[in-house]
mmCIF file of C-alpha atoms in Angstrom:
data_model
loop_
_atom_site.group_PDB
_atom_site.id
_atom_site.type_symbol
_atom_site.label_atom_id
_atom_site.label_comp_id
_atom_site.label_asym_id
_atom_site.label_seq_id
_atom_site.Cartn_x
_atom_site.Cartn_y
_atom_site.Cartn_z
ATOM 1 C CA MET A 11 -0.008 0.061 0.066
ATOM 2 C CA ASP A 12 1.162 3.513 -0.830
ATOM 3 C CA PHE A 13 -0.750 6.352 0.644
ATOM 4 C CA GLN A 14 1.201 9.013 -1.320
ATOM 5 C CA LEU A 15 -0.033 10.733 -4.404
ATOM 6 C CA SER A 16 2.401 10.822 -7.413
ATOM 7 C CA ASP A 17 3.889 13.950 -8.706
ATOM 8 C CA SER A 18 1.380 13.986 -11.558
ATOM 9 C CA GLN A 19 -1.536 13.372 -9.271
ATOM 10 C CA ARG A 20 -0.452 16.210 -6.965
ATOM 11 C CA ALA A 21 -0.178 18.482 -10.042
ATOM 12 C CA LEU A 22 -3.642 17.482 -11.126
ATOM 13 C CA GLN A 23 -4.898 18.119 -7.592
ATOM 14 C CA GLU A 24 -3.405 21.578 -7.561
ATOM 15 C CA THR A 25 -4.955 22.461 -10.918
ATOM 16 C CA ALA A 26 -8.347 21.503 -9.781
ATOM 17 C CA ARG A 27 -7.778 23.298 -6.485
ATOM 18 C CA LYS A 28 -6.808 26.452 -8.062
ATOM 19 C CA TYR A 29 -9.789 26.368 -10.352
ATOM 20 C CA ALA A 30 -12.024 25.588 -7.444
ATOM 21 C CA ARG A 31 -10.545 28.441 -5.449
ATOM 22 C CA GLU A 32 -10.312 31.196 -8.199
ATOM 23 C CA VAL A 33 -13.172 30.367 -10.541
ATOM 24 C CA VAL A 34 -15.880 28.456 -8.639
ATOM 25 C CA ARG A 35 -15.766 29.631 -4.990
ATOM 26 C CA PRO A 36 -16.197 33.397 -5.820
ATOM 27 C CA LYS A 37 -19.513 32.750 -7.583
ATOM 28 C CA ALA A 38 -20.861 29.923 -5.438
ATOM 29 C CA ALA A 39 -23.127 32.135 -3.296
ATOM 30 C CA HIS A 40 -24.401 33.971 -6.362
ATOM 31 C CA HIS A 41 -25.338 30.709 -8.078
ATOM 32 C CA ASP A 42 -26.961 29.381 -4.968
ATOM 33 C CA GLU A 43 -29.085 32.390 -4.473
ATOM 34 C CA THR A 44 -30.138 32.758 -8.185
ATOM 35 C CA ALA A 45 -29.972 29.028 -9.274
ATOM 36 C CA GLU A 46 -28.309 30.330 -12.379
ATOM 37 C CA PHE A 47 -26.577 27.604 -14.438
ATOM 38 C CA PRO A 48 -22.796 28.044 -14.077
ATOM 39 C CA LYS A 49 -22.040 27.758 -17.735
ATOM 40 C CA ALA A 50 -19.013 30.095 -17.753
ATOM 41 C CA GLN A 51 -17.382 28.255 -14.861
ATOM 42 C CA ILE A 52 -17.993 24.883 -16.757
ATOM 43 C CA ALA A 53 -16.398 26.364 -19.951
ATOM 44 C CA THR A 54 -13.321 27.096 -17.906
ATOM 45 C CA ALA A 55 -13.339 23.535 -16.653
ATOM 46 C CA HIS A 56 -13.331 22.381 -20.165
ATOM 47 C CA GLU A 57 -10.343 24.455 -21.141
ATOM 48 C CA LEU A 58 -8.496 22.968 -18.221
ATOM 49 C CA GLY A 59 -9.449 19.362 -18.970
ATOM 50 C CA LEU A 60 -11.504 19.026 -15.685
ATOM 51 C CA ILE A 61 -14.651 17.749 -17.498
ATOM 52 C CA ASN A 62 -15.245 14.441 -19.389
ATOM 53 C CA MET A 63 -12.392 13.043 -17.380
ATOM 54 C CA ALA A 64 -13.207 9.417 -18.081
ATOM 55 C CA ILE A 65 -13.214 9.483 -21.866
ATOM 56 C CA PRO A 66 -10.315 7.272 -22.953
ATOM 57 C CA GLN A 67 -7.242 8.774 -24.642
ATOM 58 C CA GLU A 68 -7.899 6.824 -27.943
ATOM 59 C CA TYR A 69 -10.997 8.929 -28.297
ATOM 60 C CA ASN A 70 -9.195 12.121 -27.506
ATOM 61 C CA GLY A 71 -10.023 12.228 -23.889
ATOM 62 C CA LEU A 72 -7.779 12.507 -20.885
ATOM 63 C CA GLY A 73 -8.550 8.962 -19.797
ATOM 64 C CA LEU A 74 -7.895 9.865 -16.116
ATOM 65 C CA SER A 75 -7.737 6.907 -13.720
ATOM 66 C CA HIS A 76 -10.446 6.458 -11.228
ATOM 67 C CA LEU A 77 -8.222 7.654 -8.345
ATOM 68 C CA GLU A 78 -7.390 10.821 -10.383
ATOM 69 C CA GLN A 79 -11.022 11.403 -11.089
ATOM 70 C CA VAL A 80 -11.983 11.372 -7.304
ATOM 71 C CA ILE A 81 -8.918 13.690 -6.544
ATOM 72 C CA VAL A 82 -10.413 16.132 -8.881
ATOM 73 C CA CYS A 83 -13.971 15.735 -7.464
ATOM 74 C CA GLU A 84 -12.926 16.529 -3.912
ATOM 75 C CA GLU A 85 -11.641 19.916 -5.047
ATOM 76 C CA LEU A 86 -14.549 20.640 -7.314
ATOM 77 C CA SER A 87 -17.054 19.976 -4.555
ATOM 78 C CA TRP A 88 -14.932 21.952 -2.139
ATOM 79 C CA GLY A 89 -15.515 24.914 -4.447
ATOM 80 C CA ASP A 90 -19.217 24.392 -5.098
ATOM 81 C CA ALA A 91 -21.200 21.067 -5.218
ATOM 82 C CA SER A 92 -23.474 22.459 -7.931
ATOM 83 C CA VAL A 93 -20.550 22.836 -10.280
ATOM 84 C CA ALA A 94 -19.072 19.393 -9.349
ATOM 85 C CA THR A 95 -22.477 17.736 -9.988
ATOM 86 C CA THR A 96 -22.824 19.551 -13.328
ATOM 87 C CA ILE A 97 -19.454 18.531 -14.440
ATOM 88 C CA VAL A 98 -19.580 14.952 -13.280
ATOM 89 C CA ALA A 99 -22.983 14.352 -14.933
ATOM 90 C CA ASN A 100 -21.216 14.370 -18.171
ATOM 91 C CA ASP A 101 -19.054 11.493 -17.076
ATOM 92 C CA LEU A 102 -22.036 9.772 -15.600
ATOM 93 C CA ALA A 103 -23.897 9.994 -18.967
ATOM 94 C CA ASN A 104 -20.934 8.882 -20.970
ATOM 95 C CA LEU A 105 -19.917 5.887 -18.720
ATOM 96 C CA PRO A 106 -22.400 3.429 -20.261
ATOM 97 C CA ILE A 107 -20.869 4.143 -23.668
ATOM 98 C CA ILE A 108 -17.282 3.783 -22.318
ATOM 99 C CA LEU A 109 -18.158 0.529 -20.411
ATOM 100 C CA ALA A 110 -20.419 -1.158 -23.068
ATOM 101 C CA GLY A 111 -20.275 0.732 -26.310
ATOM 102 C CA THR A 112 -18.571 -0.428 -29.524
ATOM 103 C CA SER A 113 -15.469 1.167 -30.978
ATOM 104 C CA ASP A 114 -17.667 2.993 -33.551
ATOM 105 C CA GLN A 115 -20.178 4.184 -30.786
ATOM 106 C CA LYS A 116 -17.343 5.642 -28.686
ATOM 107 C CA ARG A 117 -15.806 7.422 -31.614
ATOM 108 C CA ARG A 118 -19.052 8.879 -32.676
ATOM 109 C CA LEU A 119 -20.595 9.705 -29.305
ATOM 110 C CA LEU A 120 -17.631 10.397 -26.999
ATOM 111 C CA SER A 121 -14.991 12.257 -29.171
ATOM 112 C CA PRO A 122 -17.236 15.354 -29.848
ATOM 113 C CA PHE A 123 -17.216 16.112 -26.068
ATOM 114 C CA THR A 124 -13.432 16.609 -26.242
ATOM 115 C CA GLU A 125 -13.677 19.021 -29.096
ATOM 116 C CA LYS A 126 -15.989 21.594 -27.641
ATOM 117 C CA LEU A 127 -18.135 22.203 -24.443
ATOM 118 C CA LYS A 128 -21.160 19.897 -24.654
ATOM 119 C CA PHE A 129 -23.442 18.546 -21.878
ATOM 120 C CA ALA A 130 -24.966 15.115 -21.484
ATOM 121 C CA SER A 131 -27.651 13.579 -19.233
ATOM 122 C CA PHE A 132 -27.976 10.202 -17.597
ATOM 123 C CA CYS A 133 -31.617 9.326 -17.703
ATOM 124 C CA LEU A 134 -32.516 6.417 -15.322
ATOM 125 C CA THR A 135 -34.840 7.721 -12.573
ATOM 126 C CA GLU A 136 -38.647 8.007 -13.268
ATOM 127 C CA PRO A 137 -41.503 9.372 -11.200
ATOM 128 C CA GLY A 138 -42.494 5.988 -10.281
ATOM 129 C CA ALA A 139 -39.044 4.258 -10.324
ATOM 130 C CA GLY A 140 -36.193 5.705 -8.442
ATOM 131 C CA SER A 141 -34.529 3.205 -6.129
ATOM 132 C CA ASP A 142 -36.541 0.469 -7.853
ATOM 133 C CA VAL A 143 -34.747 0.699 -11.143
ATOM 134 C CA ALA A 144 -36.280 -2.581 -12.381
ATOM 135 C CA GLY A 145 -39.770 -0.939 -12.116
ATOM 136 C CA LEU A 146 -38.972 1.716 -14.801
ATOM 137 C CA SER A 147 -41.895 2.178 -17.291
ATOM 138 C CA THR A 148 -40.298 4.141 -20.150
ATOM 139 C CA THR A 149 -40.668 1.872 -23.223
ATOM 140 C CA ALA A 150 -38.653 1.299 -26.286
ATOM 141 C CA ARG A 151 -40.453 -0.255 -29.302
ATOM 142 C CA LEU A 152 -38.525 -1.562 -32.330
ATOM 143 C CA ASP A 153 -39.801 -0.020 -35.502
ATOM 144 C CA GLY A 154 -37.559 -0.960 -38.500
ATOM 145 C CA ASP A 155 -34.097 0.412 -37.977
ATOM 146 C CA HIS A 156 -35.245 2.669 -35.098
ATOM 147 C CA TYR A 157 -36.581 2.316 -31.553
ATOM 148 C CA VAL A 158 -39.413 4.502 -30.493
ATOM 149 C CA LEU A 159 -39.182 5.760 -26.866
ATOM 150 C CA ASN A 160 -42.189 6.821 -24.693
ATOM 151 C CA GLY A 161 -42.146 7.773 -21.084
ATOM 152 C CA SER A 162 -40.826 10.267 -18.475
ATOM 153 C CA LYS A 163 -37.522 10.683 -16.638
ATOM 154 C CA CYS A 164 -37.184 12.985 -13.483
ATOM 155 C CA PHE A 165 -34.336 14.573 -11.613
ATOM 156 C CA ILE A 166 -32.258 14.674 -14.710
ATOM 157 C CA THR A 167 -29.038 16.715 -14.351
ATOM 158 C CA ASN A 168 -28.159 19.032 -17.217
ATOM 159 C CA GLY A 169 -31.371 18.054 -18.951
ATOM 160 C CA THR A 170 -32.107 21.662 -20.244
ATOM 161 C CA TYR A 171 -28.718 22.124 -21.745
ATOM 162 C CA ALA A 172 -27.756 18.488 -22.781
ATOM 163 C CA GLU A 173 -26.965 17.711 -26.446
ATOM 164 C CA GLN A 174 -26.954 13.833 -25.679
ATOM 165 C CA TYR A 175 -29.005 11.741 -23.341
ATOM 166 C CA THR A 176 -28.219 8.176 -22.209
ATOM 167 C CA VAL A 177 -31.704 6.725 -21.677
ATOM 168 C CA PHE A 178 -32.800 3.452 -20.076
ATOM 169 C CA ALA A 179 -36.016 2.026 -21.304
ATOM 170 C CA THR A 180 -37.754 -1.392 -21.217
ATOM 171 C CA VAL A 181 -38.429 -3.357 -24.462
ATOM 172 C CA ASP A 182 -40.612 -5.823 -22.457
ATOM 173 C CA LYS A 183 -42.152 -4.772 -19.138
ATOM 174 C CA ASP A 184 -42.953 -8.406 -18.284
ATOM 175 C CA ARG A 185 -39.364 -9.211 -18.135
ATOM 176 C CA LYS A 186 -38.660 -6.550 -15.470
ATOM 177 C CA HIS A 187 -35.001 -5.748 -15.149
ATOM 178 C CA LYS A 188 -34.090 -8.196 -17.905
ATOM 179 C CA GLY A 189 -36.168 -6.184 -20.385
ATOM 180 C CA ILE A 190 -34.194 -2.850 -19.776
ATOM 181 C CA SER A 191 -32.017 -1.572 -22.596
ATOM 182 C CA CYS A 192 -29.669 1.395 -22.930
ATOM 183 C CA PHE A 193 -29.994 4.032 -25.698
ATOM 184 C CA VAL A 194 -28.208 7.240 -26.636
ATOM 185 C CA VAL A 195 -30.441 10.055 -27.869
ATOM 186 C CA GLU A 196 -28.523 12.666 -29.826
ATOM 187 C CA GLY A 197 -29.503 16.307 -29.823
ATOM 188 C CA GLN A 198 -33.094 17.396 -28.640
ATOM 189 C CA PRO A 199 -35.216 15.566 -31.238
ATOM 190 C CA PRO A 200 -38.897 15.958 -32.004
ATOM 191 C CA GLY A 201 -41.039 14.395 -29.197
ATOM 192 C CA LEU A 202 -38.572 15.304 -26.375
ATOM 193 C CA THR A 203 -40.165 17.829 -23.922
ATOM 194 C CA ILE A 204 -37.937 19.488 -21.186
ATOM 195 C CA GLY A 205 -39.635 20.528 -18.037
ATOM 196 C CA LYS A 206 -38.896 23.487 -15.780
ATOM 197 C CA HIS A 207 -35.778 23.688 -13.666
ATOM 198 C CA GLU A 208 -36.548 22.262 -10.239
ATOM 199 C CA ASN A 209 -36.306 24.824 -7.362
ATOM 200 C CA LYS A 210 -34.179 22.653 -5.157
ATOM 201 C CA MET A 211 -33.048 22.920 -1.459
ATOM 202 C CA GLY A 212 -29.401 22.562 -2.227
ATOM 203 C CA GLN A 213 -27.039 22.291 -5.189
ATOM 204 C CA ARG A 214 -29.376 24.842 -6.659
ATOM 205 C CA ALA A 215 -27.269 25.869 -9.746
ATOM 206 C CA SER A 216 -27.111 22.314 -11.031
ATOM 207 C CA ASN A 217 -29.740 22.121 -13.662
ATOM 208 C CA THR A 218 -32.498 19.466 -12.805
ATOM 209 C CA VAL A 219 -35.477 18.880 -14.948
ATOM 210 C CA THR A 220 -38.134 16.259 -15.924
ATOM 211 C CA LEU A 221 -37.894 14.959 -19.501
ATOM 212 C CA THR A 222 -40.848 13.546 -21.426
ATOM 213 C CA PHE A 223 -40.311 11.312 -24.445
ATOM 214 C CA GLU A 224 -43.241 11.057 -26.885
ATOM 215 C CA ASP A 225 -42.447 8.854 -29.919
ATOM 216 C CA VAL A 226 -38.834 9.839 -29.830
ATOM 217 C CA ARG A 227 -37.046 7.823 -32.577
ATOM 218 C CA VAL A 228 -33.576 6.425 -31.914
ATOM 219 C CA PRO A 229 -31.408 4.553 -34.397
ATOM 220 C CA VAL A 230 -30.691 0.918 -33.555
ATOM 221 C CA ALA A 231 -27.045 1.922 -33.927
ATOM 222 C CA ASN A 232 -27.488 3.985 -30.825
ATOM 223 C CA ARG A 233 -28.429 1.049 -28.582
ATOM 224 C CA ILE A 234 -25.605 0.443 -26.180
ATOM 225 C CA GLY A 235 -25.062 -3.323 -25.568
ATOM 226 C CA GLU A 236 -27.668 -5.855 -26.547
ATOM 227 C CA GLU A 237 -31.336 -5.758 -25.821
ATOM 228 C CA GLY A 238 -31.983 -6.482 -22.168
ATOM 229 C CA GLN A 239 -28.446 -5.653 -20.959
ATOM 230 C CA GLY A 240 -29.500 -2.127 -19.761
ATOM 231 C CA PHE A 241 -29.905 -3.085 -16.164
ATOM 232 C CA LEU A 242 -26.466 -4.598 -15.910
ATOM 233 C CA ILE A 243 -24.843 -1.610 -17.742
ATOM 234 C CA ALA A 244 -26.667 0.779 -15.320
ATOM 235 C CA MET A 245 -25.416 -1.171 -12.289
ATOM 236 C CA GLU A 246 -21.828 -1.179 -13.505
ATOM 237 C CA THR A 247 -22.114 2.485 -14.298
ATOM 238 C CA LEU A 248 -23.143 3.274 -10.776
ATOM 239 C CA ASP A 249 -20.292 1.115 -9.371
ATOM 240 C CA ASN A 250 -17.955 3.350 -11.412
ATOM 241 C CA SER A 251 -19.635 6.695 -10.439
ATOM 242 C CA ARG A 252 -20.190 5.972 -6.679
ATOM 243 C CA PRO A 253 -16.660 6.874 -5.693
ATOM 244 C CA LEU A 254 -17.097 10.269 -7.430
ATOM 245 C CA THR A 255 -20.344 11.156 -5.579
ATOM 246 C CA ALA A 256 -18.658 9.846 -2.349
ATOM 247 C CA MET A 257 -15.855 12.202 -2.803
ATOM 248 C CA PHE A 258 -18.394 15.160 -3.326
ATOM 249 C CA SER A 259 -19.110 14.472 0.460
ATOM 250 C CA VAL A 260 -15.483 14.788 1.300
ATOM 251 C CA GLY A 261 -15.151 18.078 -0.499
ATOM 252 C CA ILE A 262 -18.210 19.581 1.059
ATOM 253 C CA ALA A 263 -17.315 18.382 4.609
ATOM 254 C CA ARG A 264 -13.639 19.583 4.157
ATOM 255 C CA ALA A 265 -14.943 23.106 3.274
ATOM 256 C CA ALA A 266 -17.248 22.978 6.324
ATOM 257 C CA LEU A 267 -14.359 22.098 8.636
ATOM 258 C CA GLU A 268 -12.102 24.796 7.274
ATOM 259 C CA HIS A 269 -14.822 27.382 7.825
ATOM 260 C CA SER A 270 -15.330 26.037 11.269
ATOM 261 C CA LEU A 271 -11.690 26.164 12.204
ATOM 262 C CA GLU A 272 -11.438 29.756 10.972
ATOM 263 C CA TYR A 273 -14.690 30.902 12.744
ATOM 264 C CA SER A 274 -13.854 29.125 16.010
ATOM 265 C CA SER A 275 -10.534 30.906 16.074
ATOM 266 C CA GLN A 276 -12.190 34.282 15.744
ATOM 267 C CA ARG A 277 -15.386 34.147 17.785
ATOM 268 C CA ARG A 278 -14.873 34.550 21.502
ATOM 269 C CA THR A 279 -17.064 33.668 24.408
ATOM 270 C CA PHE A 280 -16.364 33.703 28.168
ATOM 271 C CA GLY A 281 -13.076 35.564 27.497
ATOM 272 C CA LYS A 282 -11.513 33.197 24.989
ATOM 273 C CA ALA A 283 -11.823 31.906 21.420
ATOM 274 C CA ILE A 284 -14.400 29.175 21.179
ATOM 275 C CA ARG A 285 -11.766 26.870 19.733
ATOM 276 C CA GLU A 286 -10.425 26.704 23.215
ATOM 277 C CA HIS A 287 -13.659 25.176 24.615
ATOM 278 C CA GLN A 288 -13.465 21.370 24.894
ATOM 279 C CA GLY A 289 -17.034 20.991 23.539
ATOM 280 C CA VAL A 290 -16.144 22.763 20.390
ATOM 281 C CA GLN A 291 -12.725 20.874 20.008
ATOM 282 C CA PHE A 292 -14.478 17.598 20.233
ATOM 283 C CA MET A 293 -16.787 18.495 17.376
ATOM 284 C CA LEU A 294 -13.874 19.762 15.240
ATOM 285 C CA ALA A 295 -11.832 16.609 16.041
ATOM 286 C CA ASP A 296 -14.683 14.407 14.911
ATOM 287 C CA MET A 297 -15.054 16.340 11.748
ATOM 288 C CA GLY A 298 -11.465 15.913 10.788
ATOM 289 C CA MET A 299 -11.364 12.240 11.911
ATOM 290 C CA ASN A 300 -14.409 11.261 9.890
ATOM 291 C CA ILE A 301 -13.377 13.311 6.749
ATOM 292 C CA GLN A 302 -10.146 11.494 6.618
ATOM 293 C CA ALA A 303 -11.849 8.057 7.062
ATOM 294 C CA ALA A 304 -14.260 8.946 4.158
ATOM 295 C CA ARG A 305 -11.414 10.066 1.865
ATOM 296 C CA LEU A 306 -9.340 6.892 2.452
ATOM 297 C CA LEU A 307 -12.507 4.636 1.895
ATOM 298 C CA THR A 308 -13.254 6.502 -1.286
ATOM 299 C CA TYR A 309 -9.719 6.245 -2.560
ATOM 300 C CA GLN A 310 -9.824 2.491 -1.984
ATOM 301 C CA SER A 311 -13.088 2.111 -3.959
ATOM 302 C CA ALA A 312 -11.506 4.032 -6.808
ATOM 303 C CA LEU A 313 -8.312 2.153 -6.761
ATOM 304 C CA LEU A 314 -10.117 -1.286 -6.896
ATOM 305 C CA LEU A 315 -11.597 -0.078 -10.248
ATOM 306 C CA ASP A 316 -8.105 0.927 -11.472
ATOM 307 C CA GLU A 317 -6.850 -2.623 -10.600
ATOM 308 C CA GLY A 318 -9.732 -4.181 -12.542
ATOM 309 C CA GLN A 319 -11.409 -5.499 -9.340
ATOM 310 C CA LYS A 320 -15.151 -5.410 -8.445
ATOM 311 C CA ASN A 321 -15.791 -2.467 -6.088
ATOM 312 C CA THR A 322 -19.542 -2.863 -5.348
ATOM 313 C CA LEU A 323 -19.226 -3.373 -1.656
ATOM 314 C CA ILE A 324 -16.345 -0.934 -0.984
ATOM 315 C CA SER A 325 -17.990 1.778 -3.114
ATOM 316 C CA SER A 326 -21.247 1.372 -1.313
ATOM 317 C CA TYR A 327 -19.355 1.591 2.051
ATOM 318 C CA ALA A 328 -17.729 4.852 0.708
ATOM 319 C CA LYS A 329 -20.828 6.446 -0.708
ATOM 320 C CA CYS A 330 -22.989 5.668 2.398
ATOM 321 C CA PHE A 331 -20.356 6.500 4.971
ATOM 322 C CA ALA A 332 -19.245 9.656 3.210
ATOM 323 C CA ALA A 333 -22.762 11.071 2.491
ATOM 324 C CA ASP A 334 -23.880 10.487 6.105
ATOM 325 C CA MET A 335 -20.620 11.941 7.309
ATOM 326 C CA ALA A 336 -20.904 15.125 5.256
ATOM 327 C CA MET A 337 -24.527 15.618 6.682
ATOM 328 C CA LYS A 338 -23.059 15.336 10.209
ATOM 329 C CA VAL A 339 -20.092 17.509 9.607
ATOM 330 C CA THR A 340 -22.081 20.302 7.989
ATOM 331 C CA THR A 341 -24.832 20.184 10.647
ATOM 332 C CA ASP A 342 -22.025 20.485 13.294
ATOM 333 C CA ALA A 343 -20.453 23.277 11.345
ATOM 334 C CA VAL A 344 -23.683 25.296 11.551
ATOM 335 C CA GLN A 345 -23.629 24.526 15.354
ATOM 336 C CA VAL A 346 -20.096 25.871 15.716
ATOM 337 C CA TYR A 347 -21.243 29.151 14.064
ATOM 338 C CA GLY A 348 -24.232 29.186 16.394
ATOM 339 C CA GLY A 349 -26.988 31.686 15.346
ATOM 340 C CA TYR A 350 -24.748 33.035 12.478
ATOM 341 C CA GLY A 351 -24.583 29.572 10.998
ATOM 342 C CA TYR A 352 -28.408 29.783 10.281
ATOM 343 C CA ILE A 353 -27.939 32.939 8.317
ATOM 344 C CA LYS A 354 -27.359 32.889 4.550
ATOM 345 C CA GLU A 355 -24.640 35.559 4.795
ATOM 346 C CA TYR A 356 -22.411 32.808 6.342
ATOM 347 C CA PRO A 357 -21.193 29.829 4.208
ATOM 348 C CA VAL A 358 -21.962 26.726 6.311
ATOM 349 C CA GLU A 359 -25.830 26.671 5.856
ATOM 350 C CA LYS A 360 -25.379 26.277 2.132
ATOM 351 C CA LEU A 361 -22.966 23.416 2.705
ATOM 352 C CA MET A 362 -25.499 21.683 4.925
ATOM 353 C CA ARG A 363 -28.223 21.972 2.252
ATOM 354 C CA ASP A 364 -25.759 20.736 -0.462
ATOM 355 C CA ALA A 365 -24.781 17.801 1.599
ATOM 356 C CA LYS A 366 -28.338 16.495 1.988
ATOM 357 C CA LEU A 367 -28.588 15.648 -1.654
ATOM 358 C CA ILE A 368 -25.721 13.239 -1.535
ATOM 359 C CA GLN A 369 -27.696 11.095 0.856
ATOM 360 C CA ILE A 370 -30.423 10.844 -1.810
ATOM 361 C CA TYR A 371 -29.060 10.821 -5.367
ATOM 362 C CA GLU A 372 -27.288 7.860 -7.139
ATOM 363 C CA GLY A 373 -28.649 5.493 -4.522
ATOM 364 C CA THR A 374 -29.974 6.755 -1.190
ATOM 365 C CA SER A 375 -28.019 5.948 2.066
ATOM 366 C CA GLN A 376 -30.719 3.377 2.762
ATOM 367 C CA VAL A 377 -30.293 1.655 -0.585
ATOM 368 C CA GLN A 378 -26.608 1.596 -0.056
ATOM 369 C CA ARG A 379 -27.179 -0.311 3.200
ATOM 370 C CA LEU A 380 -29.323 -2.850 1.174
ATOM 371 C CA VAL A 381 -26.430 -3.207 -1.213
ATOM 372 C CA ILE A 382 -23.935 -3.572 1.556
ATOM 373 C CA ALA A 383 -26.089 -6.226 3.276
ATOM 374 C CA ARG A 384 -26.505 -8.242 0.085
ATOM 375 C CA GLU A 385 -22.713 -8.175 -0.587
ATOM 376 C CA LEU A 386 -21.986 -9.153 3.001
ATOM 377 C CA PHE A 387 -24.312 -12.195 2.676
ATOM 378 C CA LYS A 388 -22.448 -13.289 -0.467
#
């Protein structure tokens, strides 16, 4: 085991940290207040190579390792979780193509993202099928050399701005998860309706919409994998993306700890800085301890993928532990600030709202526990 980052990894970390510090952080409060899509910030990320991180080098991407991707994610979410989610949504949407696409599909559907700024969306969740993926009801009917898609997807990140959608639909509802297939919808074709941006509690600048597909035609050439392989592709995709969302929690929590350390050094009660009170020290110590534990667990979940090993159990450990950790750390940060922590003029209440979403998306903390228990019984 080697717990040291390489020189190239440290350089990548510093590039992402500088971007988060100089480009993302200064506008974070503005984007949170207005829910304005941070397109200018994402354009800078594209220039720096901090978006579409997983696209392989043979298709003109950076082909970053899974460990390198999570290193970047910690810095992005330290700057603003909305920006981090917007950026990584592209990787999430492209992962099914990377994992299961043909060489021609990868060339056609991945390479354009390296040439200019484009957004993509991963379309799995439905109004009646979130955690119960096998219960999705969006249908795909074969019609000649096209499939015809009908149904709705909700909570779709980047949906308004996407030029490519990775959509999971069933070709046979009676087959449940074995009937699900994966399709790539290019552009915003006739029959695709984009709903309003959701007014969210946290990560407010991340674009989140409902999509409705009404007789949307998709070429057979844009089916990823074989018919019925969609569920397995989705599960493998989530195994790959779980370390990224776990590391969002680490970045958010690290920001909360840093704010708490600074504030507790300045705020005085009973004649001394509150950092000198044991009750506050214990809270800060627990923050630091649990952030480091989550970081190392997430590193491990990424490294397993880099070594070609299955990471389902460890990535669920990481995502669940880190998400719950971030919620606790940000709640305690608000407590350290006292009454000021509850006021929007101060930074920690936003972090608390941003952290909550990570306990929900890409598998709730409760679903992660189900996955963990299932893997343990194996």
